[in-house]
Short mmCIF file of C-alpha atoms and ligand atoms in Angstrom, two decimals:
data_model
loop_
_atom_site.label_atom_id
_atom_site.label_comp_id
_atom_site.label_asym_id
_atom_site.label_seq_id
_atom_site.Cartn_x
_atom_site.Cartn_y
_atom_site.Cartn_z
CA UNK F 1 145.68 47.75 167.12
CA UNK F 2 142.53 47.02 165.62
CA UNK F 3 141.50 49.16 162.27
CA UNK F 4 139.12 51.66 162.58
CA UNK F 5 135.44 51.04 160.67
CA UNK F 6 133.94 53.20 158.21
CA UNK F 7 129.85 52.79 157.66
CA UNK F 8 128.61 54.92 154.37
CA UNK F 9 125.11 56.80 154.04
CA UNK F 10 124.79 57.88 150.46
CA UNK F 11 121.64 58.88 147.88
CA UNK F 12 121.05 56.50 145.02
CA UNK F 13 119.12 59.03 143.25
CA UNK F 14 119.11 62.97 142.80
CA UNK F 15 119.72 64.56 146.83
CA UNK F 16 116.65 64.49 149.35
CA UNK F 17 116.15 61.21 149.47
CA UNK F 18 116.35 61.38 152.95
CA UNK F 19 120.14 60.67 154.03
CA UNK F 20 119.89 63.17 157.10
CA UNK F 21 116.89 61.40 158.43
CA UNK F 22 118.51 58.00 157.87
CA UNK F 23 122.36 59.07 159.10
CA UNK F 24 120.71 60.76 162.27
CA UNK F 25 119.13 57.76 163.26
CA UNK F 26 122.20 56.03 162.59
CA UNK F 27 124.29 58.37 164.38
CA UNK F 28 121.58 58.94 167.46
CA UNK F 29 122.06 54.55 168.10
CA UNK F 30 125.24 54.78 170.32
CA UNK F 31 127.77 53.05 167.65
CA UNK F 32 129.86 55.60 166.24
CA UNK F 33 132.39 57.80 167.79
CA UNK F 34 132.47 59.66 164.81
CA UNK F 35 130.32 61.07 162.31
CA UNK F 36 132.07 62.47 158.73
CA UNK F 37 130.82 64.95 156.23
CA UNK F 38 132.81 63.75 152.95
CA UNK F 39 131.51 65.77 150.20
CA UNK F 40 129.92 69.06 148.88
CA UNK F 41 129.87 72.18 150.80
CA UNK F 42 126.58 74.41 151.85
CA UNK F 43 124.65 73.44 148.65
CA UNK F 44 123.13 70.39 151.04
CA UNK F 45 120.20 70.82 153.10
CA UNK F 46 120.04 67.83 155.71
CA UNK F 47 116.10 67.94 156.86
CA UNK F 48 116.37 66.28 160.46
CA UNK F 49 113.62 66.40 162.86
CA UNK F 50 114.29 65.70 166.66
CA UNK F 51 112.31 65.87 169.53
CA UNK F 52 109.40 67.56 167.39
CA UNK F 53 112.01 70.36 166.42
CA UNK F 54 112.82 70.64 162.48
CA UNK F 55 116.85 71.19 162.19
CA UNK F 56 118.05 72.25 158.37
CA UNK F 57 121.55 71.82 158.40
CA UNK F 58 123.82 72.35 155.37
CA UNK F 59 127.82 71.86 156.42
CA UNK F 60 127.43 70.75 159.61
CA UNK F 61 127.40 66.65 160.73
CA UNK F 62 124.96 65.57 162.33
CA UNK F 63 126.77 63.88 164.88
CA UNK F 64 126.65 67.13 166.25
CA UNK F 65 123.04 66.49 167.52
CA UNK F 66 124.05 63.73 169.47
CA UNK F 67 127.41 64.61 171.06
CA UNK F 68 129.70 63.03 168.73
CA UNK F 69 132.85 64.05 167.13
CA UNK F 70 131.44 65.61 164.05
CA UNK F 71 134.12 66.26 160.97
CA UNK F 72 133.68 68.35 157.89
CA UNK F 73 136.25 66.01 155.55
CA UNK F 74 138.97 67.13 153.20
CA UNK F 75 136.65 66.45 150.28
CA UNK F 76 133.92 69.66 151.66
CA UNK F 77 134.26 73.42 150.48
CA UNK F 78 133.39 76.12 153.52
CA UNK F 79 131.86 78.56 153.37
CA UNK F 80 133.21 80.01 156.72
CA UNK F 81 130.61 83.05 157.30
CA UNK F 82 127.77 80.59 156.92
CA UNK F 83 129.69 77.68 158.68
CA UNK F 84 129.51 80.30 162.37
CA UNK F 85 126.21 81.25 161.30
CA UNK F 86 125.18 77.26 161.08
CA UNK F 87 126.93 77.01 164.69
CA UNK F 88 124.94 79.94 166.29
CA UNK F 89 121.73 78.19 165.02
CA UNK F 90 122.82 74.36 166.35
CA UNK F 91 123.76 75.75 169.18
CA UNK F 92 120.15 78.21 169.60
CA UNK F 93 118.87 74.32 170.03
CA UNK F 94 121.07 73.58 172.71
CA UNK F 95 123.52 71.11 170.42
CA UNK F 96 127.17 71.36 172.04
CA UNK F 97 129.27 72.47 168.73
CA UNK F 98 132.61 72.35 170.38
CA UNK F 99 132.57 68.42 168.92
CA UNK F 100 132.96 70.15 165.65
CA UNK F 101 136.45 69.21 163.79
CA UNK F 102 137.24 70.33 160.00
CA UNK F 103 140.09 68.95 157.94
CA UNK F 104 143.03 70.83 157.70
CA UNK F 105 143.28 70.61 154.03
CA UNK F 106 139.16 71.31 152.91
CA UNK F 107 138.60 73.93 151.07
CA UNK F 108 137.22 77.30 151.36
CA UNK F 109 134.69 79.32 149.35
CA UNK F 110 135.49 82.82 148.67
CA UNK F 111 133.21 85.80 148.29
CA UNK F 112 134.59 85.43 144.54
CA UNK F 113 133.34 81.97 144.16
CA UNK F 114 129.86 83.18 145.55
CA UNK F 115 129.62 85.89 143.08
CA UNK F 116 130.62 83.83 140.17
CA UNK F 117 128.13 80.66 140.82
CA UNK F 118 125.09 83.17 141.44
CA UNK F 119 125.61 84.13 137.74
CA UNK F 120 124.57 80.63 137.14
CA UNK F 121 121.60 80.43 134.39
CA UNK F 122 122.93 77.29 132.84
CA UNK F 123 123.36 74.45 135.72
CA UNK F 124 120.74 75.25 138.13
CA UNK F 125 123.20 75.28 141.06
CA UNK F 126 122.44 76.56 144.82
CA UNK F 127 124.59 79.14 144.07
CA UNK F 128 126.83 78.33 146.99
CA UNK F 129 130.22 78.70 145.51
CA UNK F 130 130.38 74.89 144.79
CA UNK F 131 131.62 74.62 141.72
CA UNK F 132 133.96 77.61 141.41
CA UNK F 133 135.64 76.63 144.49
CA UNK F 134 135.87 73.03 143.54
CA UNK F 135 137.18 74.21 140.24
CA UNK F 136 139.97 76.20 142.46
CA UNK F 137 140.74 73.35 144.18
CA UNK F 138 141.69 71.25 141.13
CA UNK F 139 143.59 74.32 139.34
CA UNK F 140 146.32 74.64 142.70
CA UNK F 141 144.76 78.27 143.30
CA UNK F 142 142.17 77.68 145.99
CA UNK F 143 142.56 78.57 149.78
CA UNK F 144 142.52 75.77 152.42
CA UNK F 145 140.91 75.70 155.81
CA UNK F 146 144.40 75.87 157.59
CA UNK F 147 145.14 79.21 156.19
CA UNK F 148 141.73 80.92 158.01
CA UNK F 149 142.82 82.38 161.08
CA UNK F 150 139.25 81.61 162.64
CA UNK F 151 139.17 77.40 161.82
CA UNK F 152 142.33 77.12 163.70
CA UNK F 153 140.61 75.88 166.76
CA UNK F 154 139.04 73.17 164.40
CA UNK F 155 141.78 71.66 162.53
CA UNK F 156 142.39 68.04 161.85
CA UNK F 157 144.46 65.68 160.01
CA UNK F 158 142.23 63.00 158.58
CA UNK F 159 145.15 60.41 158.50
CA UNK F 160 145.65 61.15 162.62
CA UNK F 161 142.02 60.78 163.39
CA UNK F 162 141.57 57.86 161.28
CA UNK F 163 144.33 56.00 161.66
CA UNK F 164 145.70 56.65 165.08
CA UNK F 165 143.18 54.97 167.43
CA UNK F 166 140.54 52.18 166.52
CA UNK F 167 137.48 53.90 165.79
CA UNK F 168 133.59 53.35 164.74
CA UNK F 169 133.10 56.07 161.74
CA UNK F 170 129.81 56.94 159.94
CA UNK F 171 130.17 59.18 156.64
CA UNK F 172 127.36 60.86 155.89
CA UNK F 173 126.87 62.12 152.27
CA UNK F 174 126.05 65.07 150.22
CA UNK F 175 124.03 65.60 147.03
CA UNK F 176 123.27 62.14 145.25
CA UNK F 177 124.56 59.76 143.34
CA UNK F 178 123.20 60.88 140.10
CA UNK F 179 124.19 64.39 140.75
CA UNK F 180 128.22 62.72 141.05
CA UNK F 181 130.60 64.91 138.07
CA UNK F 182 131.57 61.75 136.79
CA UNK F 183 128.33 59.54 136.87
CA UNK F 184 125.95 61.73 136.74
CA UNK F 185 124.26 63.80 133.74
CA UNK F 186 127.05 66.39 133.05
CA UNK F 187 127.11 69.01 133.02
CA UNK F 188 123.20 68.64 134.57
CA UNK F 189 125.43 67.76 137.74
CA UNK F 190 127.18 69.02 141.32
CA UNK F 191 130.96 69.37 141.03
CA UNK F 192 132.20 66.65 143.79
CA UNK F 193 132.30 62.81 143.35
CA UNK F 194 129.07 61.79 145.26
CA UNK F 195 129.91 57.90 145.49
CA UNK F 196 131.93 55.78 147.69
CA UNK F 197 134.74 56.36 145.87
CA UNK F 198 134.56 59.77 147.82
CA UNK F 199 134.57 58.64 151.33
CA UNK F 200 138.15 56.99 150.92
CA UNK F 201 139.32 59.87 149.51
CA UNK F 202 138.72 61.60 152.83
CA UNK F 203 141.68 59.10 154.06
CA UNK F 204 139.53 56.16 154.31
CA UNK F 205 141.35 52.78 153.07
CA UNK F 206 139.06 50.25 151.11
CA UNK F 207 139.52 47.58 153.82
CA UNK F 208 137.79 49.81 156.32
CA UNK F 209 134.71 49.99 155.21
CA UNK F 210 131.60 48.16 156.00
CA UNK F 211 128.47 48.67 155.06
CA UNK F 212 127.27 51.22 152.62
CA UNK F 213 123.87 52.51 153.32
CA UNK F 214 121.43 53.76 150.16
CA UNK F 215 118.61 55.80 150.43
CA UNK F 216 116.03 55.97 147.87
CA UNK F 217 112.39 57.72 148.09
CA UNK F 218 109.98 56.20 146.44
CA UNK F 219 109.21 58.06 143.82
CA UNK F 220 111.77 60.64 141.93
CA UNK F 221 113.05 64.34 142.51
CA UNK F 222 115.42 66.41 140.73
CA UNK F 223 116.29 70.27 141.46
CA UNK F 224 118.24 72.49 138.75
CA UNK F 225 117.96 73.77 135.02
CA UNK F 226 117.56 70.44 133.07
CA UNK F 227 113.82 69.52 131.68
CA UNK F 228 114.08 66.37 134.03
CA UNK F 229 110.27 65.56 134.01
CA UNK F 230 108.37 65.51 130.36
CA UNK F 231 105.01 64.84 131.53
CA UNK F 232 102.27 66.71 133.22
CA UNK F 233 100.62 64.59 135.18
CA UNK F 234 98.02 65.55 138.95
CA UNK F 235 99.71 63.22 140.58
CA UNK F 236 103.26 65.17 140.55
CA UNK F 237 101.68 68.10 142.20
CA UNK F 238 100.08 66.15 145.01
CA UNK F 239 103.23 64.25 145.19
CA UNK F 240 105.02 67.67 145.43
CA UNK F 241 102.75 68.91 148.55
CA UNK F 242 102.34 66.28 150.92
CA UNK F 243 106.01 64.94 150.32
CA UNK F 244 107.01 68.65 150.78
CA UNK F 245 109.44 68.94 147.79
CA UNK F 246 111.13 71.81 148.03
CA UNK F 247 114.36 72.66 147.78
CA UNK F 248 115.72 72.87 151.17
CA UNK F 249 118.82 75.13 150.62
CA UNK F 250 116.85 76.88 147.83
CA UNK F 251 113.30 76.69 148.64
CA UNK F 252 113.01 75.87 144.61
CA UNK F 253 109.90 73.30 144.06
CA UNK F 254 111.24 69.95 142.74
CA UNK F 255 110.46 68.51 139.44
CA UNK F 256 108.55 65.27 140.17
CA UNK F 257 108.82 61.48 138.83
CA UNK F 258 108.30 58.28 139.15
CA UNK F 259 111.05 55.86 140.36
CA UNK F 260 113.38 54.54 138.10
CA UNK F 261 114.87 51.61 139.30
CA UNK F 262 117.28 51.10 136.77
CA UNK F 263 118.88 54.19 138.03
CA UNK F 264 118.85 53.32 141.35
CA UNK F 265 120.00 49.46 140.68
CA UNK F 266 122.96 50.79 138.81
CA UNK F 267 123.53 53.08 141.72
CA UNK F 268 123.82 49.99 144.21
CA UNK F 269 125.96 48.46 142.10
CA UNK F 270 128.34 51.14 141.53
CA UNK F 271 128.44 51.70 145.22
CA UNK F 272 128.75 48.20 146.72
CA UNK F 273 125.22 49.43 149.08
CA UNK F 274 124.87 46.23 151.16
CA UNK F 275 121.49 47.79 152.79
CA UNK F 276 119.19 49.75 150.82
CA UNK F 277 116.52 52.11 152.45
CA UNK F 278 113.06 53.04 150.52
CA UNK F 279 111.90 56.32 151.99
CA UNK F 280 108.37 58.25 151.60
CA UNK F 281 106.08 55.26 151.52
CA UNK F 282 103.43 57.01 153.60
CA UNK F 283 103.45 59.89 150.84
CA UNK F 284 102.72 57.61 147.39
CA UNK F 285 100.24 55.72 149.70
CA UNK F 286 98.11 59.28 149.93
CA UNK F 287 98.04 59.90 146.38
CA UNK F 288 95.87 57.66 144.54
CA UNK F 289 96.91 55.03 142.08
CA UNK F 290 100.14 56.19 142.44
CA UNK F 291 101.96 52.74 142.74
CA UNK F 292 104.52 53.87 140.01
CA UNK F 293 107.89 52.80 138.71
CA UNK F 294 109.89 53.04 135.35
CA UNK F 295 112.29 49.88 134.40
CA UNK F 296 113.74 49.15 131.11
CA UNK F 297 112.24 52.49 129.54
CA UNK F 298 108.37 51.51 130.43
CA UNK F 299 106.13 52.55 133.12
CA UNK F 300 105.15 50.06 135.46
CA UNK F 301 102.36 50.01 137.99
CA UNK F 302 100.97 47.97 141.53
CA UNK F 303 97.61 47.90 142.16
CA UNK F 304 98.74 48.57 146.11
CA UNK F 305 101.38 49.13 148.57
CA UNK F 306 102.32 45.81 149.30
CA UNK F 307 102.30 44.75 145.86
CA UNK F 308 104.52 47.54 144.80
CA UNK F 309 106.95 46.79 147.81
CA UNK F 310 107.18 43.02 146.81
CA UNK F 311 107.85 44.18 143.03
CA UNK F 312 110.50 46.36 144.08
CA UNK F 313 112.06 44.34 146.09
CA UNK F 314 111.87 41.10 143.80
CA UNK F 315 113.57 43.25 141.04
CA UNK F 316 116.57 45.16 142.88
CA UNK F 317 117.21 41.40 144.58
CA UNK F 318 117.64 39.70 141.12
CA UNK F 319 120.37 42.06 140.36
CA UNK F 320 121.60 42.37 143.69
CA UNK F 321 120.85 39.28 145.67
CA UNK F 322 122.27 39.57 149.15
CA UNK F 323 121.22 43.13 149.71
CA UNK F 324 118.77 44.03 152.45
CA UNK F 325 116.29 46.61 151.97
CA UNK F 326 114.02 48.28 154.37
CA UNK F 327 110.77 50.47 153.30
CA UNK F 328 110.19 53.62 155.48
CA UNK F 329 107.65 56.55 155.83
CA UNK F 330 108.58 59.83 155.88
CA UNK F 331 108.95 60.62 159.68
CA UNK F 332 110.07 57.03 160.94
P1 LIG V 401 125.64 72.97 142.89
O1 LIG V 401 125.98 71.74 143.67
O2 LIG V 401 125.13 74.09 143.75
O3 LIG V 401 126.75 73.39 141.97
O4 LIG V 401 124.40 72.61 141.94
C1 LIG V 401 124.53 71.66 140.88
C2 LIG V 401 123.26 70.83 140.76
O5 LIG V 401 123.14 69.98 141.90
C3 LIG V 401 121.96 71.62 140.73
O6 LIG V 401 121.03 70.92 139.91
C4 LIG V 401 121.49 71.62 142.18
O7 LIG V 401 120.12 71.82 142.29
C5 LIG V 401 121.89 70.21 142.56
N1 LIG V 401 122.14 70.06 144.01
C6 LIG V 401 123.23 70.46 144.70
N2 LIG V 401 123.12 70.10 145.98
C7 LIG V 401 121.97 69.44 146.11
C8 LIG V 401 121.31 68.80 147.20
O8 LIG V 401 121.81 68.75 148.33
N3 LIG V 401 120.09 68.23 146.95
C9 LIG V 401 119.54 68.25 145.70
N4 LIG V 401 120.12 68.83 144.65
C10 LIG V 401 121.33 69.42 144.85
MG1 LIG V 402 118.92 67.66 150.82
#
């Protein structure tokens, strides 16, 4: 039997870099036969927009939009009263939800959890139940999704659906890689591994996978407590408006940055991303002089678009030769 295939959509910076654009396009080409959530829980907000329609999704797959068998891995927390409520809305579109599967073993957020992460002043969290239920998890106390009565219908084991037939996968992310508990700036961070590393621990083996997919915007966000950008500056707030940075799960405005591509080189590196996707273009283009980027601690600037693309591109390829990279608007 041949082995089933596992391609990876992940962030290289902060979240909202625009993974659910970039996995839905992936996921709408015909390839996969199934599309895996591996991390995080309802703190995501996927921004997808099909057939003129915007569709916020925060648990659900987006396979889902196309028909596909669409799993919420053992590495995702549930929120199960939001997780219906998510279904009634995909399916107020017309989406077919009965494609939707959910590990037997993911975990569920509690009322409890919910209470305890909107007391959150510290982190900046979504105030999900993330991190309490995570915490849970990890301490042999937390519920799974085969004890709720109601996800029966939905259960999986991720070693049978991998491993049993020859399949096309495509996991589809959470959060970033900068926001990862290991990698990123604890505590300033969400409480699930973010990385590749993640995906195979959703039952994924290492010789499965094949490409890993980045996705960077072109300029930097960050949502939560920390002091993330020092300097006022116009451009941030134009930046801000036309790119439309705001929180998605939250509605909280994001703080605003340049792109630092040491951050996001590192990121490729630590995740073996053999194609890299620059989002946003079209937005830095409408601010003026805007052609912005940080690299070894200084600010560097292009005079225009296509000088800053050839820049950016020269730089991430001397560190990471073979990689392709594409450059993307906002919308296509
Ligand atoms: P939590 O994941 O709700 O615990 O929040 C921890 C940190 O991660 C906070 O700074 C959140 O704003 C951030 N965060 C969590 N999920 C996302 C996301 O999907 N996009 C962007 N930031 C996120
Ligand atoms: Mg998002």
């Amino acid at each position: 039997m041949e082995k089933s295939i596992v391609d990876i959509v992940i962030g290289m910076q902060y979240g909202d870099e625009g993974k659910g654009k970039i996995a839905n396009q992936m996921a709408s080409s015909g390839e996969y036969d199934c599309v895996v959530r591996f991390n995080g829980g309802g703190n995501a907000g996927h921004t997808i927009y099909l057939n003129g329609e915007k569709i916020v999704t925060h648990l659900v797959p987006c396979g889902v939009l196309h028909g596909i068998t669409s799993v919420i891995g053992n590495g995702c927390v549930i929120n199960t009263k939001k997780l219906f409520e998510e279904l009634e809305y995909l399916e107020g579109f017309g989406f077919d939800t009965s494609v939707l599967k959910i590990a037997e073993n993911a975990h569920i957020i509690t009322q409890e959890h919910i209470d305890e992460d909107s007391k959150d002043t510290k982190i900046g969290t979504t105030r999900t139940g993330n991190g309490p239920c995570y915490r849970d998890k990890v301490a042999r106390t937390g519920i799974r999704a085969k004890d709720v009565p109601e996800l029966q219908p939905y259960l999986t084991d991720m070693h049978s659906l991998i491993h049993s037939s020859s399949k096309k996968f495509l996991a589809e992310g959470a959060q970033g890689y900068w926001l990862d508990v290991d990698f990123g700036d604890y505590p300033y961070v969400t409480s699930s591994n973010t990385g590749v590393g993640a995906v195979l621990n959703n039952g994924f083996n290492h010789k499965q996978i094949r490409d890993v997919v980045g996705v960077i915007k072109c300029y930097s966000t960050y949502v939560g407590a920390k002091g993330y950008q020092q300097i006022h500056d116009d451009r941030f707030e134009k930046l801000r408006e036309i790119g439309q940075e705001f929180g998605a799960t939250t509605g909280r405005p994001r703080q605003i940055d340049w792109l630092n591509l040491n951050e996001v080189i590192t990121a490729c590196q630590m995740n073996g991303v053999t194609k890299l996707i620059v989002n946003k273009l079209d937005v830095l283009a409408q601010v003026e002089n805007a052609w912005d980027w940080y690299e070894d601690g200084k600010l560097h600037f292009a005079d225009d678009e296509e000088s800053f693309v050839s820049c950016i591109a020269n730089r991430i390829k001397c560190y990471i030769p073979d990689i392709d990279l594409e450059f993307q608007g906002q919308l296509h």
